[in-house]
Short mmCIF file of C-alpha atoms and ligand atoms in Angstrom, two decimals:
data_model
loop_
_atom_site.label_atom_id
_atom_site.label_comp_id
_atom_site.label_asym_id
_atom_site.label_seq_id
_atom_site.Cartn_x
_atom_site.Cartn_y
_atom_site.Cartn_z
CA UNK A 279 -0.04 -0.13 -0.07
CA UNK A 280 1.41 3.54 -0.80
CA UNK A 281 1.78 5.82 2.02
CA UNK A 282 -0.80 8.03 2.93
CA UNK A 283 0.16 11.81 3.17
CA UNK A 284 0.58 13.04 6.66
CA UNK A 285 -1.22 16.51 7.20
CA UNK A 286 -0.99 16.25 10.64
CA UNK A 287 3.38 16.08 10.33
CA UNK A 288 3.47 18.81 8.03
CA UNK A 289 1.18 20.64 10.15
CA UNK A 290 2.98 20.29 13.31
CA UNK A 291 6.50 20.61 11.29
CA UNK A 292 4.95 23.95 9.47
CA UNK A 293 3.90 25.31 13.42
CA UNK A 294 7.80 24.36 14.43
CA UNK A 295 9.32 26.62 11.52
CA UNK A 296 7.05 29.35 12.58
CA UNK A 297 6.60 29.70 15.91
CA UNK A 298 9.03 27.51 17.44
CA UNK A 299 8.32 24.83 20.01
CA UNK A 300 6.43 27.83 22.09
CA UNK A 301 4.48 28.13 19.20
CA UNK A 302 2.91 24.51 19.45
CA UNK A 303 2.65 25.32 22.97
CA UNK A 304 0.11 27.96 21.93
CA UNK A 305 -1.36 25.56 18.76
CA UNK A 306 -2.13 23.26 21.56
CA UNK A 307 -3.40 25.06 24.33
CA UNK A 308 -6.04 26.44 21.31
CA UNK A 309 -7.45 22.98 20.88
CA UNK A 310 -11.00 23.45 19.00
CA UNK A 311 -10.68 27.53 20.27
CA UNK A 312 -10.05 29.23 22.62
CA UNK A 313 -9.65 32.71 23.94
CA UNK A 314 -5.86 34.70 25.36
CA UNK A 315 -6.65 34.55 28.79
CA UNK A 316 -7.09 30.71 28.04
CA UNK A 317 -3.65 30.07 26.22
CA UNK A 318 -2.41 32.09 28.84
CA UNK A 319 -4.02 29.60 31.93
CA UNK A 320 -3.27 26.16 29.89
CA UNK A 321 0.56 27.61 28.53
CA UNK A 322 1.52 29.89 31.68
CA UNK A 323 3.37 31.69 29.40
CA UNK A 324 3.78 35.33 29.35
CA UNK A 325 0.58 37.38 28.00
CA UNK A 326 2.82 39.35 25.56
CA UNK A 327 4.73 36.32 24.35
CA UNK A 328 1.62 34.71 23.52
CA UNK A 329 0.21 37.58 21.29
CA UNK A 330 3.33 38.01 19.59
CA UNK A 331 3.37 34.32 19.20
CA UNK A 332 -0.21 34.59 17.34
CA UNK A 333 0.80 37.12 15.06
CA UNK A 334 3.61 35.29 13.84
CA UNK A 335 0.56 32.03 13.45
CA UNK A 336 -1.54 33.88 12.10
CA UNK A 337 0.49 35.69 9.43
CA UNK A 338 1.37 32.12 8.28
CA UNK A 339 -2.30 31.17 8.00
CA UNK A 340 -2.10 28.72 10.97
CA UNK A 341 -4.29 30.54 13.08
CA UNK A 342 -7.60 32.78 12.77
CA UNK A 343 -9.66 34.69 15.38
CA UNK A 344 -13.25 35.77 15.78
CA UNK A 345 -14.01 38.66 17.93
CA UNK A 346 -17.35 39.45 19.89
CA UNK A 347 -17.95 42.29 21.86
CA UNK A 348 -18.89 42.48 25.26
CA UNK A 349 -21.69 45.21 24.81
CA UNK A 350 -21.07 46.37 28.68
CA UNK A 351 -17.38 46.97 28.88
CA UNK A 352 -17.14 47.80 25.58
CA UNK A 353 -13.90 45.49 25.16
CA UNK A 354 -13.60 43.11 21.99
CA UNK A 355 -13.21 39.22 23.42
CA UNK A 356 -11.02 36.96 20.76
CA UNK A 357 -11.43 33.26 20.07
CA UNK A 358 -8.70 31.97 18.31
CA UNK A 359 -8.99 28.66 16.22
CA UNK A 360 -6.37 26.61 14.46
CA UNK A 361 -6.82 26.34 10.97
CA UNK A 362 -4.81 22.69 9.32
CA UNK A 363 -5.79 22.76 6.17
CA UNK A 364 -5.24 26.54 5.00
CA UNK A 365 -1.89 25.76 7.29
CA UNK A 366 -1.10 22.57 5.24
CA UNK A 367 -1.93 24.28 2.30
CA UNK A 368 0.78 27.56 2.67
CA UNK A 369 3.32 24.88 3.86
CA UNK A 370 3.02 22.98 0.67
CA UNK A 371 3.20 26.50 -1.52
CA UNK A 372 5.73 27.74 0.44
CA UNK A 373 7.82 24.11 -0.41
CA UNK A 374 7.45 23.95 -3.95
CA UNK A 375 8.38 27.26 -4.55
CA UNK A 376 11.53 26.98 -2.49
CA UNK A 377 11.95 23.96 -4.37
CA UNK A 378 11.49 26.07 -7.76
CA UNK A 379 14.24 28.62 -6.41
CA UNK A 380 16.82 25.45 -5.84
CA UNK A 381 16.14 23.78 -9.14
CA UNK A 382 16.88 27.16 -11.24
CA UNK A 383 20.05 27.38 -8.80
CA UNK A 384 20.89 23.80 -9.85
CA UNK A 385 20.46 24.93 -13.22
CA UNK A 386 22.77 27.79 -13.55
CA UNK A 387 25.68 25.65 -11.49
CA UNK A 388 25.26 23.35 -14.07
CA UNK A 389 24.67 26.20 -16.61
CA UNK A 390 27.51 27.91 -16.08
CA UNK A 391 31.32 27.40 -15.47
CA UNK A 392 32.85 30.03 -12.87
CA UNK A 393 36.40 30.80 -12.67
CA UNK A 394 38.55 32.49 -10.39
CA UNK A 395 41.80 33.48 -9.22
CA UNK A 396 44.05 31.18 -7.81
CA UNK A 397 45.10 34.38 -5.80
CA UNK A 398 41.28 35.32 -4.75
CA UNK A 399 41.20 38.45 -6.74
CA UNK A 400 38.24 37.84 -8.56
CA UNK A 401 35.62 35.42 -9.87
CA UNK A 402 34.13 35.28 -12.87
CA UNK A 403 31.87 33.95 -15.24
CA UNK A 404 33.11 31.17 -17.94
CA UNK A 405 32.27 34.47 -20.81
CA UNK A 406 34.29 36.78 -18.94
CA UNK A 407 36.95 34.62 -18.19
CA UNK A 408 37.49 33.58 -21.35
CA UNK A 409 37.29 37.08 -22.67
CA UNK A 410 40.58 37.78 -20.73
CA UNK A 411 42.11 34.73 -22.07
CA UNK A 412 41.48 33.10 -18.98
CA UNK A 413 43.96 35.39 -16.93
CA UNK A 414 43.26 37.51 -14.19
CA UNK A 415 42.31 41.34 -15.18
CA UNK A 416 44.24 42.33 -11.86
CA UNK A 417 47.39 39.95 -11.70
CA UNK A 418 47.69 38.11 -14.86
CA UNK A 419 47.25 34.88 -12.67
CA UNK A 420 46.31 32.00 -14.60
CA UNK A 421 42.63 31.63 -13.52
CA UNK A 422 41.06 27.99 -12.23
CA UNK A 423 37.12 27.00 -12.73
CA UNK A 424 35.31 26.63 -9.52
CA UNK A 425 34.57 23.34 -8.32
CA UNK A 426 30.93 23.50 -7.38
CA UNK A 427 30.52 19.88 -6.66
CA UNK A 428 29.87 20.80 -3.13
CA UNK A 429 27.94 23.16 -3.52
CA UNK A 430 25.81 21.37 -5.68
CA UNK A 431 25.89 18.30 -3.86
CA UNK A 432 24.31 20.52 -1.00
CA UNK A 433 21.55 21.35 -3.17
CA UNK A 434 20.95 17.98 -4.01
CA UNK A 435 20.18 17.33 -0.46
CA UNK A 436 17.62 20.40 0.14
CA UNK A 437 15.74 19.90 -2.74
CA UNK A 438 15.69 16.06 -1.69
CA UNK A 439 14.42 16.59 1.50
CA UNK A 440 11.39 19.34 0.23
CA UNK A 441 10.32 16.11 -2.63
CA UNK A 442 10.49 13.86 0.51
CA UNK A 443 7.64 16.26 2.08
CA UNK A 444 5.99 16.81 -0.61
CA UNK A 445 5.56 13.29 -1.52
CA UNK A 446 3.99 12.39 2.35
ZN1 LIG B 590 44.38 38.21 -9.43
#
């Protein structure tokens, strides 16, 4: 049987990326819906910290609020809810964008040889190095190709990691 998608895993990872361990604490405290005060009671975090975490989580589409005005005091009560579907969707979109960027970076690595002066004066793309007959424009030293294999390995590693997540 093929592996089933694991939205919970993705969701938790996204929450951790955005809010860290305490962000996860706030999300857990919200449960099926909670006010700031309830979150404070449950997490024992400072209210200023909770509000800042809620802001970050809201910006990322992880939580949202509804507010009710108290007719006597005129104050609003905010009730927070977790939107797992939207959060997971946002995270997938973010990962796909990052994947595209990494792919382009890999293409650039493949497409263009870079040359550098062994003394470290300059780094030039192939065309410019060739125009200078592969001599450093500053010290006349013989330019050498830059070994991009470490960079490429790092890109492959990141691409592979995202690939695994997106296939989950
Ligand atoms: Zn040089």
